[in-house]
Tab-separated table of C-alpha atoms in Angstrom:
chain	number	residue	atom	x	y	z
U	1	UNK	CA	-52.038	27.973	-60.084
U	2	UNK	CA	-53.676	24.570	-61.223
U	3	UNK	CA	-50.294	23.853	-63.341
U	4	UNK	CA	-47.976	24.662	-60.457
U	5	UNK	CA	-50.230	22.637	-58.196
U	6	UNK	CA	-49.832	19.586	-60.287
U	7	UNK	CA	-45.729	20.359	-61.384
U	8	UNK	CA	-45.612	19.893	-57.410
U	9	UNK	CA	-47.181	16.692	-57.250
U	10	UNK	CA	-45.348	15.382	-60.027
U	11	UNK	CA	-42.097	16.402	-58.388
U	12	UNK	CA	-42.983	14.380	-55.478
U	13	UNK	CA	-43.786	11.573	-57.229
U	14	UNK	CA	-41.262	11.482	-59.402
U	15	UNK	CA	-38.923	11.902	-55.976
U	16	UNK	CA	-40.455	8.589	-54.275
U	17	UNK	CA	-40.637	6.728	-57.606
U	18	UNK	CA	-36.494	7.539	-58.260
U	19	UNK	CA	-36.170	6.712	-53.769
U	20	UNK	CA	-38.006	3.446	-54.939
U	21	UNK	CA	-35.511	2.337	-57.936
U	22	UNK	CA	-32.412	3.743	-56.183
U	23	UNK	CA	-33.048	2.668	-52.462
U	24	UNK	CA	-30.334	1.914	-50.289
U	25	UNK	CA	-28.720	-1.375	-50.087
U	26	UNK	CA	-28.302	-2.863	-46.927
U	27	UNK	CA	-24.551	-4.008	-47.120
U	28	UNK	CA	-22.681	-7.294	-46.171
U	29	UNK	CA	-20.142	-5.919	-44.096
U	30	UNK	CA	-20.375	-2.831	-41.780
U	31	UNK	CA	-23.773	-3.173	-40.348
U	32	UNK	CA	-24.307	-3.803	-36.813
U	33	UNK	CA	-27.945	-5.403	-36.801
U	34	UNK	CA	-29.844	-5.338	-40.327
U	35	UNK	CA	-27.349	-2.786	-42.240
U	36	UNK	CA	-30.186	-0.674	-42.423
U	37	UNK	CA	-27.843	2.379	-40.703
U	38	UNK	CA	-25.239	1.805	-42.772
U	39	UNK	CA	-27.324	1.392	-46.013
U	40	UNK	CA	-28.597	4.642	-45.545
U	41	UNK	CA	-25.639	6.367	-44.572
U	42	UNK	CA	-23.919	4.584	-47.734
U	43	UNK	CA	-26.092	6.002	-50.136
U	44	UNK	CA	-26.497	9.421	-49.078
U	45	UNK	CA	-22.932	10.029	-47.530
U	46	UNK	CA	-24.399	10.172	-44.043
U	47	UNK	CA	-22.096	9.531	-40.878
U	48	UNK	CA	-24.010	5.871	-40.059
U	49	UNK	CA	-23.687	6.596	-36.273
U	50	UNK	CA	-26.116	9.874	-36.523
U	51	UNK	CA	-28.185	7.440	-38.587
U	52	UNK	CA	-28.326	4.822	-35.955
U	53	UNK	CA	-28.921	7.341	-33.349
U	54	UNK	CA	-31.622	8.843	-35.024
U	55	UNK	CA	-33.403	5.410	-35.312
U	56	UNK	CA	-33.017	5.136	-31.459
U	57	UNK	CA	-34.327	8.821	-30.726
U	58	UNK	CA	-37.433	7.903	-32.690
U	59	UNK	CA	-37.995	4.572	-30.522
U	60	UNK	CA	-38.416	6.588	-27.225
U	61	UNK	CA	-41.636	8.423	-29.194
U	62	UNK	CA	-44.059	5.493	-29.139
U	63	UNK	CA	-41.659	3.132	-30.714
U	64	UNK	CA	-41.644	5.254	-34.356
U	65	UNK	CA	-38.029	4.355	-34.853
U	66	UNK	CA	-38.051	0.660	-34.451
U	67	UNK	CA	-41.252	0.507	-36.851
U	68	UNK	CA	-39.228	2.691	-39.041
U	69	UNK	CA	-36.116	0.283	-39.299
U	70	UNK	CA	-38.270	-2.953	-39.302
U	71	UNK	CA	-39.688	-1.150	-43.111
U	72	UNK	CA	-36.144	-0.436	-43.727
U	73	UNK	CA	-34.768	-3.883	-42.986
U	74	UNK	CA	-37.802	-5.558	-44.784
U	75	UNK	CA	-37.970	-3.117	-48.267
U	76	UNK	CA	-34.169	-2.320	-48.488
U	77	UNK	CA	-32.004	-4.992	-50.725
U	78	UNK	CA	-29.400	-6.769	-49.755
U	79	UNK	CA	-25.651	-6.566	-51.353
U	80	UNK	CA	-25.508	-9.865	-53.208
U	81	UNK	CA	-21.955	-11.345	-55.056
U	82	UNK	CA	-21.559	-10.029	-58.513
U	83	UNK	CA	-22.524	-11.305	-61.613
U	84	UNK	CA	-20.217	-12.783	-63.648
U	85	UNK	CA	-18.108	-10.576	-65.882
U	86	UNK	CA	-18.617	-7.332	-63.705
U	87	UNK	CA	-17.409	-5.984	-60.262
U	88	UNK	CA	-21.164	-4.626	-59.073
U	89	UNK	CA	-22.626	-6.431	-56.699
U	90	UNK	CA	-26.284	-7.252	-57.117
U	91	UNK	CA	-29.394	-6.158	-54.752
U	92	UNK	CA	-31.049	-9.119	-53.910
U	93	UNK	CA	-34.466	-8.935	-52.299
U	94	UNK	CA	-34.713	-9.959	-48.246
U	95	UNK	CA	-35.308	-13.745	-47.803
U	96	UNK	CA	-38.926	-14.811	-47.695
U	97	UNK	CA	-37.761	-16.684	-43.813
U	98	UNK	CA	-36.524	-13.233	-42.896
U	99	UNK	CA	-39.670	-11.044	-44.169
U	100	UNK	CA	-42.255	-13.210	-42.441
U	101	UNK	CA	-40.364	-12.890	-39.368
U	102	UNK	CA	-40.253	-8.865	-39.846
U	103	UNK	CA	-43.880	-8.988	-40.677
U	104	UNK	CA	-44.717	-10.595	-37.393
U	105	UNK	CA	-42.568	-8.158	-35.599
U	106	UNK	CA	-43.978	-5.171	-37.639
U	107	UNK	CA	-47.452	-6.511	-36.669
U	108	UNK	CA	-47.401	-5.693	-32.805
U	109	UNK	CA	-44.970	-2.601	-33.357
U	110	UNK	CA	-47.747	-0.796	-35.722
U	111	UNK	CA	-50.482	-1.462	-33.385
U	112	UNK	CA	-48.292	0.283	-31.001
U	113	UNK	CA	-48.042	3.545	-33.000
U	114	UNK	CA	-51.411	4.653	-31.437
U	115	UNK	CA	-50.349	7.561	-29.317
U	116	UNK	CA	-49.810	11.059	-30.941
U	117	UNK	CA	-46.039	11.223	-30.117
U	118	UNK	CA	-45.516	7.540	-32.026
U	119	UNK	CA	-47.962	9.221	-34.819
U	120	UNK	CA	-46.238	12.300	-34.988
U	121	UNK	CA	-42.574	10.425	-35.066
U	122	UNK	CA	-43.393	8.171	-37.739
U	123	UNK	CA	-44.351	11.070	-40.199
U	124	UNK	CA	-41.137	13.154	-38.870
U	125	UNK	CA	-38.805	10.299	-39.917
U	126	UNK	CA	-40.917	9.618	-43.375
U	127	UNK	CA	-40.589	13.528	-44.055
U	128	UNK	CA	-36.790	13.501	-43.151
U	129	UNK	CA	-35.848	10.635	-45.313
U	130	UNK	CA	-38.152	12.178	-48.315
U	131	UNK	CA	-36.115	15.074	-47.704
U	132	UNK	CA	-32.806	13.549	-47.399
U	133	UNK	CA	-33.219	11.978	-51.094
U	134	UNK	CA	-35.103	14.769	-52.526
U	135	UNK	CA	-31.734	16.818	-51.531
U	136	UNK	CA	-29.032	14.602	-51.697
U	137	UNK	CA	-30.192	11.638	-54.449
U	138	UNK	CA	-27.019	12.265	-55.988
U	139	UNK	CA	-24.534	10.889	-53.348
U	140	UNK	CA	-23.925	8.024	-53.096
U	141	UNK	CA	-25.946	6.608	-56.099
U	142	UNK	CA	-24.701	3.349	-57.744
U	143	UNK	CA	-22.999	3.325	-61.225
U	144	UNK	CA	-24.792	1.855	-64.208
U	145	UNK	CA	-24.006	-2.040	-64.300
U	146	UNK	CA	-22.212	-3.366	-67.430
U	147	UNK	CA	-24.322	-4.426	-70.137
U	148	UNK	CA	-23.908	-7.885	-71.002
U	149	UNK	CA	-22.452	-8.985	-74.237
U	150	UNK	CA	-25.626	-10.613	-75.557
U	151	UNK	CA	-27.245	-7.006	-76.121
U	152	UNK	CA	-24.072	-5.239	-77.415
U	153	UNK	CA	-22.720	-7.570	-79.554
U	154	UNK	CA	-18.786	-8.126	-80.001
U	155	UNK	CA	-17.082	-4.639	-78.757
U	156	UNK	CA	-14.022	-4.195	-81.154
U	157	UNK	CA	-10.368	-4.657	-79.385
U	158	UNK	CA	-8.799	-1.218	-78.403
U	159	UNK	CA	-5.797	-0.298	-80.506
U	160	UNK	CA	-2.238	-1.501	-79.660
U	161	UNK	CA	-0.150	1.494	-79.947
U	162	UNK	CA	3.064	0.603	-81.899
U	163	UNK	CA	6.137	-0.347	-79.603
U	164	UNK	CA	9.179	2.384	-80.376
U	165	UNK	CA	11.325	1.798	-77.606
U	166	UNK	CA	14.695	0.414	-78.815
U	167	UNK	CA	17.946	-0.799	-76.899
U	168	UNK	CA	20.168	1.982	-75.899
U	169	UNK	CA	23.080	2.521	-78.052
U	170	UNK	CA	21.084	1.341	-81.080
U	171	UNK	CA	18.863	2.304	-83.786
U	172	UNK	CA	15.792	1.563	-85.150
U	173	UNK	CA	15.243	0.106	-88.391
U	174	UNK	CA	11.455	0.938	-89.378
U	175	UNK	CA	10.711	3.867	-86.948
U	176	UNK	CA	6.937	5.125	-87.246
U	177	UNK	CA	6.278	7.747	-89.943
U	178	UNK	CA	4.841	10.199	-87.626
U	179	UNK	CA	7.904	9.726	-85.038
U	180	UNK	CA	9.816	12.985	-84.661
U	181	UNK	CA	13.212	12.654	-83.185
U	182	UNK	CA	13.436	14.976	-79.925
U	183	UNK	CA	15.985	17.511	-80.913
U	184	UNK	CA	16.384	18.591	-76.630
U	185	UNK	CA	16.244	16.859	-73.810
U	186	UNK	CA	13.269	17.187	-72.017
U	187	UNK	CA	13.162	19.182	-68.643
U	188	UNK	CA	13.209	16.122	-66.405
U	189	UNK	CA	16.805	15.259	-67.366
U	190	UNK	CA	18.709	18.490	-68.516
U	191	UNK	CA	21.977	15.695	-68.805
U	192	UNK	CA	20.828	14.184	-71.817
U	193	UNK	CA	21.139	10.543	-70.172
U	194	UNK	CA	18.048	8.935	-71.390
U	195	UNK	CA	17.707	7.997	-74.873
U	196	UNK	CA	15.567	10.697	-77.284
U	197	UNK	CA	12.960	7.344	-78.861
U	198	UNK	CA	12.049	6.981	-74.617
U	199	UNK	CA	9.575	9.512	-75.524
U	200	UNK	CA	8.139	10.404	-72.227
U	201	UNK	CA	5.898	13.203	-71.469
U	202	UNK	CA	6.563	16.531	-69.438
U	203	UNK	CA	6.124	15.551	-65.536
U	204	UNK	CA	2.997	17.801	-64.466
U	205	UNK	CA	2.597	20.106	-61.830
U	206	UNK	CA	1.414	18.125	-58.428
U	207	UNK	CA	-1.886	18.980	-57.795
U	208	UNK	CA	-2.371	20.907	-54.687
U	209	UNK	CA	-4.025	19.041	-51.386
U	210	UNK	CA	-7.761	19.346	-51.039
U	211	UNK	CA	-8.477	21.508	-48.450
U	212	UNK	CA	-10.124	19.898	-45.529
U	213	UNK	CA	-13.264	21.713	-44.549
U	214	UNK	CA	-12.776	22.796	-40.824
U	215	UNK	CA	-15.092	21.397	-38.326
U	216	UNK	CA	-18.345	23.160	-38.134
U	217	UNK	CA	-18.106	23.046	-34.160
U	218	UNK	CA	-20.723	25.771	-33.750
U	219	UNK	CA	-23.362	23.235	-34.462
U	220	UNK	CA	-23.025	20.966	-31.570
U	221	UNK	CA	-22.856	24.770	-29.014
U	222	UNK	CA	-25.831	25.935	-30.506
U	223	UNK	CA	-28.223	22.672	-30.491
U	224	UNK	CA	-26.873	22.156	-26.334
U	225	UNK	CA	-28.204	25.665	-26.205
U	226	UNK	CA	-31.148	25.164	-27.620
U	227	UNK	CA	-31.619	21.771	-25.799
U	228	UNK	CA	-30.946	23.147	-22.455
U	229	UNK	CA	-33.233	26.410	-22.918
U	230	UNK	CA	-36.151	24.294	-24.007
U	231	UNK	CA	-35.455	21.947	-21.141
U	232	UNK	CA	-35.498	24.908	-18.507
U	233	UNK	CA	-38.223	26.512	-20.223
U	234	UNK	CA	-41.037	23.318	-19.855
U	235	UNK	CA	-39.587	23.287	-16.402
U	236	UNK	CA	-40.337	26.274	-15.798
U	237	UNK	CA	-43.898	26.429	-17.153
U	238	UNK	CA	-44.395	23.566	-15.131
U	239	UNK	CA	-43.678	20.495	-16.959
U	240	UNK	CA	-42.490	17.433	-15.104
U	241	UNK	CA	-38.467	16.300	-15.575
U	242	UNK	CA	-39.573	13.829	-17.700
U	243	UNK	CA	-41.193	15.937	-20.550
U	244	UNK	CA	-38.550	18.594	-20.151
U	245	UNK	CA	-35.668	15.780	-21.086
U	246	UNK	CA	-37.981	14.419	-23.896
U	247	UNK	CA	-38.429	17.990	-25.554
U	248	UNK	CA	-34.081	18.225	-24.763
U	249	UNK	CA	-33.617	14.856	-26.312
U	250	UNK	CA	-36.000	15.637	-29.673
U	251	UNK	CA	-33.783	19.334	-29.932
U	252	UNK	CA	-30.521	17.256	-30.012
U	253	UNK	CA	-32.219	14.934	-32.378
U	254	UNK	CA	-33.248	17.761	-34.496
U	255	UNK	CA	-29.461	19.227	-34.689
U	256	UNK	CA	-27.700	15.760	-35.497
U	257	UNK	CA	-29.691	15.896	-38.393
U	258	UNK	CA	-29.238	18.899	-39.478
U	259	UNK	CA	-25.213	17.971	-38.506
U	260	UNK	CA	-25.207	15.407	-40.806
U	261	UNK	CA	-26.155	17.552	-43.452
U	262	UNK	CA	-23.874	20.210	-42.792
U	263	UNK	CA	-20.968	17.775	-41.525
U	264	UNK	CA	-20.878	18.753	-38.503
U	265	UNK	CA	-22.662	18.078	-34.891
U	266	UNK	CA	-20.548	14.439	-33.496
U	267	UNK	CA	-20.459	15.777	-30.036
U	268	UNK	CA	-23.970	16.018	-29.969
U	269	UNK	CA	-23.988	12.084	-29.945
U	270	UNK	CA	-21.984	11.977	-26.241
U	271	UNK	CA	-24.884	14.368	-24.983
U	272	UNK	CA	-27.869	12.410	-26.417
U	273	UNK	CA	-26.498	8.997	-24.579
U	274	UNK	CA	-26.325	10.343	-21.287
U	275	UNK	CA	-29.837	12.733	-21.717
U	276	UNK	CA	-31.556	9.301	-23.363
U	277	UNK	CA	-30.141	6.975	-20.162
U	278	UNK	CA	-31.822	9.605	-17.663
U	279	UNK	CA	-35.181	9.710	-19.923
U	280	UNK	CA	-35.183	5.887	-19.601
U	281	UNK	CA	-34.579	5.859	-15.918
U	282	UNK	CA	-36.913	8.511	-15.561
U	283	UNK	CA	-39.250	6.199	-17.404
U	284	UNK	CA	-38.609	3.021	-15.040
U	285	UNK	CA	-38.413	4.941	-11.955
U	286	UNK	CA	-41.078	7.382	-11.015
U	287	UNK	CA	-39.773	10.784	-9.457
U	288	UNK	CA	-42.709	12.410	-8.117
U	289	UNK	CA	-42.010	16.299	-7.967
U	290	UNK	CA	-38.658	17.066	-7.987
U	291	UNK	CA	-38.676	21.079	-7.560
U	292	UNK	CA	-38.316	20.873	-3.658
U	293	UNK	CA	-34.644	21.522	-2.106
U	294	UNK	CA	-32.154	18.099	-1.278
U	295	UNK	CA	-31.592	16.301	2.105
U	296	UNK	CA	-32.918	15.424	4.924
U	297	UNK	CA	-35.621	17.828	7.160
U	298	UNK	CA	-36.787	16.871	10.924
U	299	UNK	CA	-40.024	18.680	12.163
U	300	UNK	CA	-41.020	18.538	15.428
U	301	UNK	CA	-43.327	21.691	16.223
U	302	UNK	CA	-45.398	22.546	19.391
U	303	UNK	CA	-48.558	24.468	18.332
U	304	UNK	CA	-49.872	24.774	15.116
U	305	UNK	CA	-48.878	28.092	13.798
U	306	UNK	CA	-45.395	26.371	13.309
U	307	UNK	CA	-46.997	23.912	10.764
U	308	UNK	CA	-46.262	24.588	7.443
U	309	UNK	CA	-48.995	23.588	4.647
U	310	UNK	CA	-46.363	21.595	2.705
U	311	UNK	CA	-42.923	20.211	2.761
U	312	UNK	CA	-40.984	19.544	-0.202
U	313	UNK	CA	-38.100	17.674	-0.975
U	314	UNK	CA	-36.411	16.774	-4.172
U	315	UNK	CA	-34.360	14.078	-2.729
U	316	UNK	CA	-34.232	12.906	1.071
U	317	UNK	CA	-36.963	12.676	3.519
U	318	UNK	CA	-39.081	14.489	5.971
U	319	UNK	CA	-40.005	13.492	9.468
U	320	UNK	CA	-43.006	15.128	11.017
U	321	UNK	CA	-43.126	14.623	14.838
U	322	UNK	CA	-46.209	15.656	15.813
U	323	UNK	CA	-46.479	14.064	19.145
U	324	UNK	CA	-45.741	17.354	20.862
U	325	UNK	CA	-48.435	19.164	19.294
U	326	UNK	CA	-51.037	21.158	21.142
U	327	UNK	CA	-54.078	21.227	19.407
U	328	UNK	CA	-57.765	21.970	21.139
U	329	UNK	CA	-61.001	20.184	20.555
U	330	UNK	CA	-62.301	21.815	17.429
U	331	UNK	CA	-59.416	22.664	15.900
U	332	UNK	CA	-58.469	21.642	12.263
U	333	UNK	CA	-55.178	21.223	10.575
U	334	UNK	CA	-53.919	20.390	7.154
U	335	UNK	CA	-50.617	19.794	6.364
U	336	UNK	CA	-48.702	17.082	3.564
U	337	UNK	CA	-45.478	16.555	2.440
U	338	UNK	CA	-44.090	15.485	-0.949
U	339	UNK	CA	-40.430	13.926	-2.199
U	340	UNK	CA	-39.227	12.629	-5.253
U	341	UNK	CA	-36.888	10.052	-4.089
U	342	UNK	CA	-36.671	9.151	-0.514
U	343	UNK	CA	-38.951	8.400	2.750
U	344	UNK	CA	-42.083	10.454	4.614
U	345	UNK	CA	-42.428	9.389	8.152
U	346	UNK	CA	-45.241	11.366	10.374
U	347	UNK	CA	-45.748	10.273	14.006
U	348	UNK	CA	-49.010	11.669	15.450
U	349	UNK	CA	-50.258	11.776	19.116
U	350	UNK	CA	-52.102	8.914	20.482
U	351	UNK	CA	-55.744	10.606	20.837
U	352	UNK	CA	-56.096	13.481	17.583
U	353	UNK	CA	-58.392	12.147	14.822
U	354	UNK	CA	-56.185	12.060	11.611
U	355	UNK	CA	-57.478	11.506	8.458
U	356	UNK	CA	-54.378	10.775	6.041
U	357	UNK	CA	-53.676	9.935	2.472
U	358	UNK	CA	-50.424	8.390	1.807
U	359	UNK	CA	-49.878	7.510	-1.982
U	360	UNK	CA	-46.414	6.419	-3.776
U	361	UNK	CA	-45.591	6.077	-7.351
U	362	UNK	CA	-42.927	3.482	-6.675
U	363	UNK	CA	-42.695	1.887	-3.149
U	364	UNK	CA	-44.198	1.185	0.486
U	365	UNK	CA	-47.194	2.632	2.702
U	366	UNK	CA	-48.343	1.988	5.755
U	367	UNK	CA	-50.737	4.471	6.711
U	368	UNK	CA	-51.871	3.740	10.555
U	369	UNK	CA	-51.835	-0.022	10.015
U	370	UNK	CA	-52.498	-0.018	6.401
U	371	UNK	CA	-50.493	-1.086	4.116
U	372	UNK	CA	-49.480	-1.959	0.576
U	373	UNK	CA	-46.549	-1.672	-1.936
U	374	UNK	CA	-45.571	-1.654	-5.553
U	375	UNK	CA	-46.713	0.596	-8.231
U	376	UNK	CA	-49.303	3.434	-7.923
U	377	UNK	CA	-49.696	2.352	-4.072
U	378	UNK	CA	-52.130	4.230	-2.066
U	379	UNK	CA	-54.089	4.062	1.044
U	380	UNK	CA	-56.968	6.763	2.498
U	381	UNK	CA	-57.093	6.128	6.365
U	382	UNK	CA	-59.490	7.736	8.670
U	383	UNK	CA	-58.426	6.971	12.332
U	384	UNK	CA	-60.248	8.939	15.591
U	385	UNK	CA	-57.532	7.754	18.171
U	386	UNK	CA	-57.905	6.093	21.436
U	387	UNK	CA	-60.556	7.870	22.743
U	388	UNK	CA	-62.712	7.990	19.808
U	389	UNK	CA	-64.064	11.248	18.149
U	390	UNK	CA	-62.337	14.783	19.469
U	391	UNK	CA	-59.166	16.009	20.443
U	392	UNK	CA	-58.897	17.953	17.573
U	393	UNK	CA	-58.258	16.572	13.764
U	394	UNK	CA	-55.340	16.436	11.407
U	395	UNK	CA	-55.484	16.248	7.658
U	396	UNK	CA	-52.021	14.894	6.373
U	397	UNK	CA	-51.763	14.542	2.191
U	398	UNK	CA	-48.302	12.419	2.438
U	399	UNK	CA	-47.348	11.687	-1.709
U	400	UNK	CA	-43.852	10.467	-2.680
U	401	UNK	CA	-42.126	9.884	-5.812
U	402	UNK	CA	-39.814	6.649	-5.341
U	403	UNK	CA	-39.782	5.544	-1.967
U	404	UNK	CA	-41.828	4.942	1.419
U	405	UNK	CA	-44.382	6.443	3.429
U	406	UNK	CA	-44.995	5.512	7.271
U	407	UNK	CA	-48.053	7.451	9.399
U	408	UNK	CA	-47.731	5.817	13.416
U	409	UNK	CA	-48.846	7.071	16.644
U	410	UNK	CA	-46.970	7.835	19.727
């Protein structure tokens, strides 16, 4: 157990060790901000768009992905001109203006990481590209660069083979010893046209065309699948949109990589864009709770059995006219409403004592004169009316995702 324990950790050295001396090279041409995409797709015969994509699935957990490609940019070589004598280019280290200003960069993007997701998403995409060479170190890998002629002396000249072609309708005068005239003509020209000393070989069979591979399609159905099933299931258990569209997003994440192992998966790339945009604006623009129904809803009840406890709306707004409402000294009601995206407005008679809390994630209150706006806005109110305490009270929790919230009287 001891010896297999230590063959293990000699494996994975020797696997980050051979990464180290055979890194990618970030190249001069093809790469659309530090060629770290394209270096990496280079070297293990990766399509660079999953690559980039990747990178930019890892940024939305705690910013793991742009850390990630800052190391790349910064410890990958770049493609430098050959040297003289040989066609393979050289990997020349990243210029000591260019590090410091990765460094810097590096320096507020690692004090970032300090959230479990960005934790977590760093060591994913250090265990993926550990995989990815301890799999596929053979693709991709550079040739052995020509040995200069300093450490392997004078290389003798290649033999000149003997020249036997002679005019037609002549002979030659000193053919080679080992020259055997060709007694038939070969198959190529069953006329006997070309001269026996053009000693050509025997055309060969054409090889047959590589068979393409055909397009492993079931991929990109089976991660959507699998996307949209987790997605519905943290809805479902109660998650908000927003976690429900990360867990999607990390699923198609998960499949593009395995795609770009299997060649396979490119249509998961037109579903990640459109997932990632709404994850963003998600991000940007609070939503509240977004399992009530859409549109618009007008309440206007008469006595207080009519009331419900809570309206919901996914999208719209909800007016609550309460003006017409007959409640009795004594009496106590509690009733809120909650949207996503769109407006509350209550209107309460001119003598009930309300007490009302009217919060928004993104947007306007004004809770019976109160008012304030922005982000996380929020007021408490207690108001007794006109005619001070009595006439009954009302207990209104008013909470909206992006949008505004009015309480008035009369």
């Amino acid at each position: 157990m001891t010896s297999t324990k230590r063959s293990g950790i000699a494996g994975f050295e020797d696997t980050l060790r051979d990464f180290w001396e055979t890194r990618p090279v970030r190249p001069r041409t093809g790469g659309k901000l530090g060629g770290v995409s394209a270096a990496i797709g280079a070297r293990y015969g990766i399509d660079p768009i999953l690559v980039r994509v990747a990178f930019v699935l890892g940024t939305f957990y705690g910013g793991a992905g742009l850390v990630l490609y800052l190391l790349g940019w910064l410890l990958f070589p770049k493609e430098g001109d050959p040297v003289p004598g040989s066609t393979e280019p050289t990997r020349e280290p990243t210029s000591p203006t260019l590090a410091v200003v990765i460094v810097l960069l590096l320096i507020p993007g690692v004090l970032w990481l300090v959230s479990t997701p960005s934790i977590l998403g760093l060591a994913i995409g250090l265990a993926l590209l550990y995989l990815l060479h301890h799999n596929y170190s053979d693709r991709g890998a550079a040739p052995a660069a020509p040995r200069a002629m300093s450490e392997t002396g004078p290389q003798p000249a290649a033999p000149v083979a003997a020249n036997t072609w002679v005019y037609p309708g002549t002979t030659s005068t000193a053919p080679p010893p080992d020259d055997t005239p060709r007694q038939t003509p070969p198959a190529w020209d069953p006329l006997g046209a070309a001269p026996f000393a053009w000693d050509l070989p025997e055309p060969s069979e054409p090889d047959e065309p590589e068979q393409k591979q055909p397009p492993r399609r079931w991929i990109s159905f089976v991660t959507l699948g699998l996307a949209a099933f987790a997605a519905a299931l943290a809805t479902a258990l109660g998650a908000p949109m927003s976690t429900a569209l990360a867990i999607a997003l990390a699923v198609l994440g998960v499949g593009m990589v395995v795609g770009a192992f299997l060649r396979g998966g490119r249509g998961l790339i037109g579903a990640a864009i459109p997932v990632g945009g709404l994850a963003m604006l998600l991000a940007a623009l609070p939503l509240g709770d977004l399992s009530g129904e859409l549109g618009d809803d007008e309440i206007r009840p008469t006595a207080i059995q009519n009331v419900q406890p809570l309206y919901k709306r996914s999208a719209g707004s909800v007016q609550l006219d309460l003006r017409d409402l007959k409640i009795a000294d004594g009496q106590e009601l509690h009733t809120g409403a909650n949207v996503g995206l769109g407006d509350i407005l209550v209107q309460l008679p001119p003598d009930v004592d309300v007490t009302a809390r009217c919060a928004a994630e993104l947007g306007s209150v004004q809770c019976l004169g109160d008012s304030t706006d922005g982000r996380s806005a929020e007021r408490t109110v207690v108001d007794q009316g006109e005619n001070g305490p009595g006439g009954g009270h009302i207990v209104l929790d008013l909470v909206v995702g992006t949008g505004d919230v009015e309480v008035v009287r009369g």
